Amino acid sequence: MTTNREKYDNAFKESFEIKQSDLKDELEYNTIETWDSIGHMQLMAELEDSFDIMLDTDDILNFGTYAKGTEILAKYGVDI
Amino acid sequence: MNFFNELDKFSDKTALITENSGAISYKNLLAVADQIAVHIENRCLVFIVCKNSFESIAGYVGFQRVGLVIALIDASIDDDFFLALLETYRPKYVYMPKEGQIDGFAFESVYSFENYVLLKSLKTVEYILHRDLNLLLTTSGSTGGPKFVRQSYKNIDSQVVALAEYLGITSEHRPITTMPMSYTYGLSIINSHFFKGSSLILTEASLVDPRFWSMLKENEATTFGGVPFIYEILKKLRFERMKLPSLKYITQAGGKLNNKLMAEFTQICEEKYIDFYVMYGQTEATARISYLPCEYVSKKLGSVGIPIPSGKMWLEDTEGNRIDSAGVAGELVYQGDNVTLGYAEDYFDLAKGDENKGLLRTGDIAECDEDGFFTITGRTKRFLKMYGNRINLDEIEQFLTEEGYDCACSGKDNELVIYLTKSKEKEKIKSYISTKMKIHPSGIDVRYIAKVPRNESGKILYSKLA
């Protein structure tokens, strides 16, 4: 069974082509080359697929860091 | 000389609205612009490393007003590609963000404005600049050699006049930036609105950044343009639910929007009383070639419409004969004053005049219906549009072949597929091409193939690929 944390991490790693060691709370939109608008859309799609949810506009826009994302997903009943 | 020398008439009107500096009048913009350009003695080539910022625009306007040849290069450019451009064109000046660096070339700083610096080359090369030459633009992110499209003063003038006419641009309009100014579509929006004395809202924030939406709302933007990917973001953000009363019209170009998305936006825009223009063009035509008048967008779904004012469009068969019957496919040919002079591959080419004589073979295959509306159905050349950038598949193949790989490239827009005979190097090639060509890795799929299918003469059989 894959844990929610693993699913969450995989979405980041696959969308941005980064390693587990790159994942930290401060990881932020536009601070690495692959987390641009294209990478952001990819990440949103991966998360929606993995957790079978549909993110609201404001949540897509405010999903600015690795840490912030866990707070947002909590609103959809997904505990990371 | 061009319309940039007539901007003084807009005087106290707001020219720019930025995040940091607020509203800047035409008078203030021109004062700053002229102050930057005064440091340049004679007509020469200048590189601008562009951002959607006050500094970048001010340099551009200033250089236009003293009649320089300007090459526009995006600030996100790959370092190697930037150096190759410097080496190939030897600009006398480079105007760029202070944090940027130039290695291996000797420059001295002659002026600085806010976060930008004007650098003068210490080792100049003398070469001829054709009198008609105004702008140099790259055709894609960074593929291929250091090639530019040469745009003339007449190209720019005819384009702004046509855009202002069919979009009905007025001084009351306030477009917000969504694309780099070095990209022909982004630049055409900037130029045509300056031409009419409108106010440009400048932002570096993308559509997934909340700052973009607050800039749009607070400054009551009336319009923006977008490549297909921007429309995919808008759909994901549920544009239909957003309250954006200031928006009057939006435009789409830079690749074909799929018919489903086009139909959805047609409906959404109709409900919101926003005019929706689908357009078609190329850097080789100073941006626009055709547009679909918004009243036809639902009736002519999927069409790129009719030629822009003063342009002509027709189809030709493979023998070069004009096709006159409706529904028959052929290569789309365009004629107009916005067809650029030609390409440049080094500074010697900057002496060349008009090689195209107003005629552009687009490389796109199209059909025309009985009402004279054109629809693109294919391409004669093998290229893809990756998030608005043109990527030549043959160039990528050649590039990898030179690196010692056996490969074949195919795919569709936003989905580049590379077939590779070395399964262990899939990841390596993906990140290599992604970095080199500035393509987001999620748009690249590298697949293993035992052998690249070829015919007797060695030509790749693309139809036999997986």
Coordinates of C-alpha atoms in Angstrom, one line a residue:
Chain A
M1 CA 0.0 0.0 0.0
T2 CA 1.4 3.4 -1.0
T3 CA 1.1 6.0 1.8
N4 CA -0.3 9.4 1.1
R5 CA 3.1 10.9 1.7
E6 CA 4.6 8.6 -0.9
K7 CA 1.9 9.6 -3.4
Y8 CA 2.4 13.2 -2.6
D9 CA 6.2 12.9 -3.0
N10 CA 5.9 11.0 -6.2
A11 CA 3.8 13.7 -7.8
F12 CA 6.5 16.2 -7.1
K13 CA 9.3 14.0 -8.2
E14 CA 7.6 13.0 -11.5
S15 CA 6.3 16.5 -12.3
F16 CA 9.6 18.3 -11.7
E17 CA 12.1 15.5 -12.4
I18 CA 13.7 15.8 -9.0
K19 CA 14.9 13.5 -6.3
Q20 CA 13.6 12.6 -2.8
S21 CA 16.4 14.6 -1.3
D22 CA 15.2 17.7 -3.1
L23 CA 11.9 17.6 -1.3
K24 CA 11.7 20.0 1.6
D25 CA 9.0 22.3 3.1
E26 CA 10.6 25.4 1.5
L27 CA 10.5 24.0 -2.0
E28 CA 8.7 26.8 -3.8
Y29 CA 7.1 27.6 -7.1
N30 CA 9.5 29.3 -9.6
T31 CA 12.7 28.6 -7.5
I32 CA 13.6 25.5 -9.5
E33 CA 13.6 25.5 -13.3
T34 CA 11.0 22.7 -13.7
W35 CA 8.5 24.2 -11.2
D36 CA 7.2 26.8 -13.7
S37 CA 3.7 27.2 -14.9
I38 CA 4.0 24.0 -17.1
G39 CA 5.3 22.0 -14.1
H40 CA 2.7 23.4 -11.9
M41 CA -0.1 22.3 -14.1
Q42 CA 1.5 18.9 -14.3
L43 CA 1.7 18.7 -10.5
M44 CA -1.9 19.6 -10.1
A45 CA -3.0 16.9 -12.6
E46 CA -0.8 14.3 -10.8
L47 CA -2.2 15.1 -7.4
E48 CA -5.8 15.2 -8.6
D49 CA -5.3 11.7 -10.2
S50 CA -3.5 10.2 -7.2
F51 CA -6.0 11.4 -4.6
D52 CA -9.1 11.4 -6.9
I53 CA -9.9 15.0 -6.0
M54 CA -10.7 18.2 -8.0
L55 CA -8.8 21.3 -6.8
D56 CA -10.5 24.7 -6.6
T57 CA -9.1 27.7 -8.5
D58 CA -7.8 29.4 -5.3
D59 CA -6.1 26.2 -4.2
I60 CA -4.3 25.8 -7.5
L61 CA -3.1 29.4 -7.4
N62 CA -2.1 29.3 -3.7
F63 CA -0.3 25.9 -3.9
G64 CA 3.1 27.8 -3.7
T65 CA 5.3 25.4 -1.7
Y66 CA 5.7 21.8 -0.8
A67 CA 4.5 22.5 2.8
K68 CA 1.6 24.7 1.7
G69 CA 0.4 21.8 -0.5
T70 CA -0.2 19.5 2.5
E71 CA -2.4 22.2 4.1
I72 CA -4.4 22.5 0.9
L73 CA -4.9 18.8 0.5
A74 CA -6.1 18.5 4.1
K75 CA -9.1 20.5 3.0
Y76 CA -10.0 17.7 0.7
G77 CA -9.7 15.1 3.4
V78 CA -6.3 14.0 2.3
D79 CA -3.9 13.6 5.3
I80 CA -0.3 13.6 4.2
Chain B
M1 CA 11.9 56.0 -38.5
N2 CA 8.8 54.4 -37.0
F3 CA 5.8 55.2 -34.8
F4 CA 8.0 55.2 -31.6
N5 CA 9.1 58.7 -32.6
E6 CA 5.5 59.9 -32.4
L7 CA 4.7 58.6 -28.9
D8 CA 5.3 62.0 -27.4
K9 CA 1.8 63.0 -28.4
F10 CA 0.4 60.7 -25.7
S11 CA 2.2 62.8 -23.1
D12 CA 0.4 62.4 -19.7
K13 CA -1.5 59.2 -20.7
T14 CA -0.4 56.1 -18.7
A15 CA 2.0 54.0 -20.8
L16 CA 2.9 51.3 -18.3
I17 CA 1.5 49.9 -15.1
T18 CA 4.0 47.8 -13.1
E19 CA 4.1 46.0 -9.8
N20 CA 6.9 48.0 -8.4
S21 CA 6.8 51.4 -10.0
G22 CA 3.0 51.8 -10.4
A23 CA 1.7 53.9 -13.3
I24 CA 4.2 55.5 -15.7
S25 CA 3.1 58.1 -18.2
Y26 CA 4.3 58.2 -21.8
K27 CA 6.2 61.4 -20.9
N28 CA 8.1 59.7 -18.1
L29 CA 8.7 56.5 -20.1
L30 CA 10.1 58.5 -23.0
A31 CA 12.3 60.6 -20.7
V32 CA 13.8 57.4 -19.3
A33 CA 14.0 55.7 -22.7
D34 CA 15.8 58.6 -24.3
Q35 CA 18.2 58.8 -21.4
I36 CA 19.2 55.2 -22.0
A37 CA 19.6 55.5 -25.7
V38 CA 21.6 58.8 -25.6
H39 CA 24.6 56.7 -24.6
I40 CA 24.7 55.1 -28.1
E41 CA 26.5 57.1 -30.8
N42 CA 25.6 55.6 -34.1
R43 CA 23.2 53.1 -35.6
C44 CA 24.4 49.7 -34.6
L45 CA 23.2 46.3 -33.3
V46 CA 22.1 46.1 -29.6
F47 CA 20.9 43.0 -27.8
I48 CA 18.1 43.4 -25.2
V49 CA 17.8 40.6 -22.7
C50 CA 14.1 41.0 -22.2
K51 CA 11.7 40.7 -19.3
N52 CA 8.2 42.2 -19.0
S53 CA 9.5 45.0 -16.9
F54 CA 9.8 48.8 -17.0
E55 CA 13.6 48.7 -17.5
S56 CA 13.3 46.3 -20.4
I57 CA 10.5 48.2 -22.2
A58 CA 12.2 51.5 -21.6
G59 CA 15.4 50.3 -23.3
Y60 CA 13.4 48.9 -26.2
V61 CA 11.5 52.2 -26.7
G62 CA 14.7 54.2 -26.4
F63 CA 16.6 52.2 -28.9
Q64 CA 13.7 52.3 -31.3
R65 CA 13.6 56.1 -31.1
V66 CA 17.2 56.4 -32.2
G67 CA 16.9 53.9 -35.0
L68 CA 19.0 51.0 -33.8
V69 CA 18.9 47.4 -34.9
I70 CA 17.5 45.5 -31.9
A71 CA 17.8 41.8 -31.2
L72 CA 15.3 40.7 -28.5
I73 CA 16.4 37.7 -26.4
D74 CA 14.4 36.2 -23.5
A75 CA 16.0 36.5 -20.1
S76 CA 15.5 32.7 -19.5
I77 CA 17.9 31.9 -22.4
D78 CA 20.3 29.1 -22.1
D79 CA 23.8 30.4 -21.4
D80 CA 25.5 28.5 -24.2
F81 CA 22.9 29.8 -26.7
F82 CA 23.4 33.3 -25.5
L83 CA 27.1 33.1 -26.0
A84 CA 26.6 31.6 -29.4
L85 CA 24.5 34.6 -30.4
L86 CA 27.0 37.0 -29.0
E87 CA 29.8 35.3 -30.9
T88 CA 27.8 35.1 -34.2
Y89 CA 26.4 38.7 -34.2
R90 CA 29.0 40.7 -32.2
P91 CA 26.5 43.4 -30.9
K92 CA 28.1 46.7 -30.1
Y93 CA 25.8 47.0 -27.0
V94 CA 24.0 44.6 -24.7
Y95 CA 21.2 45.9 -22.4
M96 CA 20.5 43.3 -19.8
P97 CA 19.5 42.7 -16.1
K98 CA 22.3 43.5 -13.7
E99 CA 22.3 40.0 -12.3
G100 CA 23.1 38.5 -15.7
Q101 CA 26.6 37.6 -16.7
I102 CA 28.6 37.5 -19.9
D103 CA 31.6 35.3 -19.8
G104 CA 34.4 35.4 -22.4
F105 CA 33.5 38.8 -23.9
A106 CA 34.9 42.2 -22.8
F107 CA 32.2 44.7 -22.1
E108 CA 32.2 47.9 -20.1
S109 CA 29.2 49.3 -18.3
V110 CA 28.2 52.7 -19.8
Y111 CA 24.9 53.3 -18.1
S112 CA 22.5 51.7 -15.7
F113 CA 18.9 52.1 -15.0
E114 CA 17.3 50.5 -12.0
N115 CA 18.0 46.7 -12.4
Y116 CA 19.3 47.0 -15.9
V117 CA 22.7 47.9 -17.3
L118 CA 23.9 49.0 -20.7
L119 CA 27.1 47.4 -21.7
K120 CA 29.4 48.4 -24.5
S121 CA 31.6 46.0 -26.3
L122 CA 35.4 46.7 -25.9
K123 CA 36.2 44.7 -29.0
T124 CA 33.9 45.7 -31.8
V125 CA 33.6 44.3 -35.3
E126 CA 32.6 46.5 -38.2
Y127 CA 29.8 45.2 -40.5
I128 CA 27.0 46.6 -42.5
L129 CA 23.4 46.9 -41.3
H130 CA 20.8 47.2 -44.0
R131 CA 18.9 50.5 -43.8
D132 CA 15.5 48.7 -43.6
L133 CA 16.5 46.4 -40.8
N134 CA 14.8 47.0 -37.4
L135 CA 14.4 43.9 -35.3
L136 CA 15.9 40.5 -34.9
L137 CA 13.9 37.7 -33.3
T138 CA 14.5 34.1 -32.7
T139 CA 11.9 31.7 -34.1
S140 CA 11.8 29.4 -31.1
G141 CA 13.2 28.9 -27.6
S142 CA 16.7 27.8 -28.6
T143 CA 16.7 25.0 -31.1
G144 CA 19.0 24.9 -34.0
G145 CA 21.8 27.4 -34.7
P146 CA 21.9 31.0 -33.7
K147 CA 19.4 32.1 -36.3
F148 CA 17.3 35.3 -36.4
V149 CA 14.3 36.4 -38.4
R150 CA 15.0 39.9 -39.9
Q151 CA 12.1 42.3 -39.5
S152 CA 12.0 45.7 -41.2
Y153 CA 10.5 49.0 -40.2
K154 CA 7.8 48.5 -42.8
N155 CA 7.0 45.0 -41.3
I156 CA 6.5 46.5 -37.8
D157 CA 4.5 49.5 -39.1
S158 CA 2.1 47.4 -41.3
Q159 CA 1.6 44.9 -38.5
V160 CA 0.6 47.5 -35.9
V161 CA -1.8 49.2 -38.3
A162 CA -3.5 45.8 -39.2
L163 CA -3.8 44.7 -35.5
A164 CA -5.1 48.1 -34.4
E165 CA -7.7 47.9 -37.1
Y166 CA -9.1 44.4 -36.8
L167 CA -9.0 44.3 -33.0
G168 CA -10.2 47.9 -32.7
I169 CA -7.4 48.9 -30.4
T170 CA -7.9 52.3 -28.6
S171 CA -6.0 54.4 -26.1
E172 CA -8.5 53.2 -23.5
H173 CA -7.3 49.6 -23.7
R174 CA -5.1 48.0 -21.0
P175 CA -3.5 44.7 -22.1
I176 CA -1.8 42.6 -19.5
T177 CA 1.4 40.7 -20.4
T178 CA 1.2 36.9 -20.5
M179 CA 4.1 36.1 -22.8
P180 CA 7.8 37.1 -23.1
M181 CA 8.3 40.4 -25.1
S182 CA 11.0 38.6 -27.2
Y183 CA 8.3 36.3 -28.5
T184 CA 6.7 37.7 -31.7
Y185 CA 3.1 37.3 -30.4
G186 CA 3.9 39.0 -27.1
L187 CA 5.8 41.8 -28.9
S188 CA 3.0 42.4 -31.4
I189 CA 0.6 43.1 -28.5
I190 CA 3.2 45.6 -27.0
N191 CA 3.8 47.4 -30.3
S192 CA 0.2 47.7 -31.4
H193 CA -0.9 49.1 -28.1
F194 CA 1.9 51.7 -27.9
F195 CA 0.9 52.7 -31.4
K196 CA -2.5 53.6 -30.1
G197 CA -1.4 55.1 -26.8
S198 CA -2.9 52.4 -24.7
S199 CA -1.6 51.4 -21.2
L200 CA 0.4 48.2 -20.8
I201 CA 0.2 46.2 -17.6
L202 CA 3.5 44.6 -17.1
T203 CA 4.0 41.4 -15.0
E204 CA 6.5 38.6 -14.9
A205 CA 3.9 36.5 -13.0
S206 CA 2.4 33.6 -14.9
L207 CA -1.3 32.6 -14.9
V208 CA -0.8 30.1 -12.1
D209 CA 0.6 32.8 -9.8
P210 CA -2.0 34.7 -7.7
R211 CA -0.1 37.9 -8.4
F212 CA -1.1 37.8 -12.1
W213 CA -4.8 37.8 -11.2
S214 CA -4.5 40.6 -8.7
M215 CA -2.6 42.7 -11.3
L216 CA -5.3 42.0 -13.8
K217 CA -8.2 42.8 -11.4
E218 CA -6.6 45.8 -9.7
N219 CA -5.6 47.5 -12.9
E220 CA -8.7 46.5 -14.8
A221 CA -7.0 44.8 -17.7
T222 CA -9.1 44.8 -20.9
T223 CA -7.3 42.1 -22.8
F224 CA -4.6 39.5 -23.0
G225 CA -3.4 36.9 -25.5
G226 CA -2.5 33.3 -25.1
V227 CA -0.9 30.3 -26.7
P228 CA -2.9 27.0 -26.5
F229 CA -1.2 26.1 -23.2
I230 CA -2.5 29.3 -21.6
Y231 CA -6.0 28.3 -22.5
E232 CA -5.5 25.0 -20.9
I233 CA -4.4 26.7 -17.7
L234 CA -7.5 29.0 -18.0
K235 CA -9.7 25.9 -18.3
K236 CA -8.1 24.3 -15.3
L237 CA -8.6 27.5 -13.3
R238 CA -12.2 27.5 -14.3
F239 CA -12.1 30.7 -16.2
E240 CA -15.9 30.4 -16.6
R241 CA -16.4 31.0 -12.9
M242 CA -14.1 34.0 -12.6
K243 CA -15.5 37.5 -12.3
L244 CA -13.4 39.7 -14.6
P245 CA -15.7 42.5 -15.7
S246 CA -12.9 44.6 -17.2
L247 CA -12.0 42.0 -19.9
K248 CA -13.3 43.1 -23.3
Y249 CA -11.6 40.7 -25.6
I250 CA -9.0 37.9 -25.5
T251 CA -6.9 36.5 -28.3
Q252 CA -5.4 33.1 -29.1
A253 CA -2.5 32.3 -31.3
G254 CA 0.9 30.5 -31.3
G255 CA -0.4 27.1 -32.3
K256 CA -3.7 25.3 -32.9
L257 CA -6.2 25.2 -30.1
N258 CA -8.0 21.9 -30.2
N259 CA -11.6 22.2 -31.4
K260 CA -13.1 21.1 -28.1
L261 CA -11.3 23.8 -26.1
M262 CA -12.1 26.3 -28.9
A263 CA -15.8 25.5 -28.6
E264 CA -15.7 25.8 -24.8
F265 CA -14.0 29.2 -24.8
T266 CA -16.4 30.4 -27.6
Q267 CA -19.3 29.6 -25.3
I268 CA -17.7 30.9 -22.1
C269 CA -16.7 34.2 -23.8
E270 CA -20.2 34.6 -25.3
E271 CA -21.7 34.3 -21.8
K272 CA -19.2 36.8 -20.4
Y273 CA -19.6 39.3 -23.2
I274 CA -15.9 38.9 -24.0
D275 CA -14.9 38.9 -27.7
F276 CA -12.7 35.8 -28.5
Y277 CA -10.3 36.1 -31.4
V278 CA -8.5 33.0 -32.8
M279 CA -5.5 34.0 -34.9
Y280 CA -2.8 32.5 -36.9
G281 CA 0.7 33.7 -37.7
Q282 CA 4.5 33.2 -37.7
T283 CA 7.6 35.2 -36.7
E284 CA 8.4 35.2 -40.4
A285 CA 5.3 37.3 -40.9
T286 CA 6.0 39.7 -37.9
A287 CA 3.4 37.7 -36.0
R288 CA -0.1 37.8 -37.6
I289 CA -1.2 36.3 -40.8
S290 CA -4.9 35.7 -40.3
Y291 CA -7.7 36.0 -37.8
L292 CA -11.1 34.6 -37.2
P293 CA -13.5 37.6 -36.6
C294 CA -15.2 36.9 -33.3
E295 CA -18.7 36.8 -34.7
Y296 CA -17.7 33.8 -36.8
V297 CA -15.9 31.8 -34.1
S298 CA -18.8 29.4 -33.4
K299 CA -19.8 29.1 -37.1
K300 CA -16.3 28.4 -38.3
L301 CA -14.9 26.3 -35.4
G302 CA -11.4 25.2 -36.0
S303 CA -10.7 27.7 -38.7
V304 CA -7.9 30.3 -38.6
G305 CA -10.2 32.7 -40.5
I306 CA -9.3 35.3 -43.1
P307 CA -6.1 37.3 -43.9
I308 CA -5.4 40.3 -41.8
P309 CA -6.3 43.7 -43.3
S310 CA -4.1 44.4 -46.4
G311 CA -2.8 40.8 -46.5
K312 CA -3.6 38.1 -49.1
M313 CA -3.7 34.3 -48.6
W314 CA -4.1 31.4 -51.0
L315 CA -3.3 27.7 -51.4
E316 CA -0.8 26.1 -53.8
D317 CA -0.4 22.4 -54.8
T318 CA 3.0 20.7 -54.7
E319 CA 3.7 21.9 -58.3
G320 CA 3.1 25.5 -57.2
N321 CA -0.2 25.9 -59.0
R322 CA -2.9 28.0 -57.2
I323 CA -5.8 26.0 -55.9
D324 CA -9.1 27.7 -56.5
S325 CA -11.7 25.1 -55.4
A326 CA -13.0 24.9 -51.9
G327 CA -12.1 21.9 -49.7
V328 CA -8.9 21.0 -51.5
A329 CA -5.8 21.0 -49.4
G330 CA -2.6 22.8 -50.3
E331 CA 0.3 24.8 -48.9
L332 CA -0.8 28.1 -47.4
V333 CA 0.9 31.0 -49.0
Y334 CA 0.7 34.5 -47.6
Q335 CA 1.5 37.9 -49.2
G336 CA 1.7 41.2 -47.3
D337 CA 3.9 44.0 -46.1
N338 CA 4.4 42.1 -42.8
V339 CA 6.4 39.3 -44.5
T340 CA 9.9 39.7 -43.0
L341 CA 13.1 40.3 -45.0
G342 CA 14.5 36.8 -44.4
Y343 CA 16.8 35.0 -42.0
A344 CA 20.2 35.9 -40.6
E345 CA 22.7 33.3 -39.7
D346 CA 25.6 35.6 -38.9
Y347 CA 26.4 39.4 -38.9
F348 CA 27.2 39.4 -42.6
D349 CA 23.5 38.6 -43.3
L350 CA 22.5 41.8 -41.5
A351 CA 23.6 43.7 -44.7
K352 CA 21.0 41.8 -46.8
G353 CA 17.8 43.4 -48.0
D354 CA 14.4 41.9 -48.7
E355 CA 14.8 38.3 -49.8
N356 CA 11.2 37.3 -49.5
K357 CA 9.6 40.2 -51.5
G358 CA 6.5 40.1 -49.4
L359 CA 5.8 36.4 -50.1
L360 CA 5.8 33.7 -47.4
R361 CA 5.4 30.0 -48.0
T362 CA 4.1 29.1 -44.5
G363 CA 4.9 25.3 -44.5
D364 CA 1.3 24.7 -43.2
I365 CA -1.2 22.7 -45.2
A366 CA -4.7 24.2 -45.2
E367 CA -8.1 24.1 -46.9
C368 CA -10.3 26.9 -47.8
D369 CA -14.1 26.8 -47.5
E370 CA -16.7 28.4 -49.9
D371 CA -16.8 31.6 -47.7
G372 CA -13.0 32.1 -47.9
F373 CA -12.2 30.8 -44.4
F374 CA -9.0 28.8 -44.0
T375 CA -8.4 25.8 -41.8
I376 CA -5.0 24.3 -41.1
T377 CA -4.9 20.6 -41.6
G378 CA -1.2 19.7 -41.5
R379 CA 2.4 20.8 -42.0
T380 CA 4.9 20.2 -44.7
K381 CA 7.8 20.5 -42.3
R382 CA 8.4 18.3 -39.3
F383 CA 8.0 20.6 -36.3
L384 CA 6.0 20.7 -33.1
K385 CA 4.7 23.5 -31.0
M386 CA 5.9 23.0 -27.4
Y387 CA 4.0 25.4 -25.1
G388 CA 4.1 28.0 -27.9
N389 CA 7.7 27.4 -29.0
R390 CA 8.4 25.9 -32.4
I391 CA 10.6 22.8 -32.2
N392 CA 12.1 21.3 -35.3
L393 CA 12.0 17.5 -35.1
D394 CA 14.7 17.0 -37.7
E395 CA 17.0 19.4 -35.8
I396 CA 16.6 17.4 -32.6
E397 CA 17.4 14.2 -34.5
Q398 CA 20.4 15.7 -36.1
F399 CA 21.5 17.1 -32.7
L400 CA 21.3 13.6 -31.1
T401 CA 22.9 11.9 -34.0
E402 CA 25.9 14.3 -33.7
E403 CA 26.1 13.2 -30.1
G404 CA 26.4 9.6 -31.3
Y405 CA 22.8 8.4 -30.8
D406 CA 20.6 6.5 -33.2
C407 CA 17.1 8.0 -32.8
A408 CA 13.9 9.2 -34.3
C409 CA 11.7 12.0 -33.2
S410 CA 7.9 12.4 -33.6
G411 CA 4.9 13.3 -31.4
K412 CA 2.3 16.0 -31.5
D413 CA 2.1 19.5 -30.0
N414 CA 3.2 19.6 -26.4
E415 CA 4.2 15.9 -26.6
L416 CA 7.7 15.3 -28.1
V417 CA 8.5 11.6 -28.5
I418 CA 12.1 10.5 -28.9
Y419 CA 12.7 6.9 -29.9
L420 CA 16.1 5.8 -28.7
T421 CA 18.0 2.6 -29.2
K422 CA 19.8 2.8 -25.9
S423 CA 17.3 1.9 -23.1
K424 CA 19.7 2.8 -20.3
E425 CA 20.1 6.4 -21.4
K426 CA 16.4 7.3 -21.6
E427 CA 16.5 9.5 -18.5
K428 CA 19.7 11.1 -19.5
I429 CA 18.5 12.1 -22.9
K430 CA 15.2 13.4 -21.5
S431 CA 17.0 15.8 -19.1
Y432 CA 19.6 16.6 -21.7
I433 CA 17.1 17.7 -24.4
S434 CA 15.0 19.4 -21.8
T435 CA 17.9 21.6 -20.7
K436 CA 19.3 22.1 -24.1
M437 CA 16.0 22.9 -25.9
K438 CA 14.3 24.6 -22.9
I439 CA 11.4 22.2 -23.0
H440 CA 9.6 21.2 -19.8
P441 CA 10.6 17.5 -19.1
S442 CA 6.9 16.6 -18.7
G443 CA 6.4 17.3 -22.4
I444 CA 9.1 14.8 -23.4
D445 CA 8.6 11.1 -23.7
V446 CA 11.8 9.0 -24.4
R447 CA 10.9 5.5 -25.6
Y448 CA 13.2 2.5 -26.2
I449 CA 13.2 1.0 -29.7
A450 CA 15.4 -1.9 -30.7
K451 CA 16.1 -0.4 -34.1
V452 CA 15.1 2.8 -35.9
P453 CA 12.9 1.7 -38.9
R454 CA 14.5 2.9 -42.2
N455 CA 13.9 2.3 -45.9
E456 CA 16.7 1.3 -48.4
S457 CA 18.0 4.8 -48.8
G458 CA 18.2 5.2 -45.0
K459 CA 15.2 7.5 -44.6
I460 CA 13.4 7.0 -41.3
L461 CA 9.9 5.4 -41.7
Y462 CA 8.0 7.4 -39.2
S463 CA 4.8 5.5 -39.9
K464 CA 6.5 2.3 -38.6
L465 CA 7.3 3.9 -35.2
A466 CA 5.4 2.2 -32.4

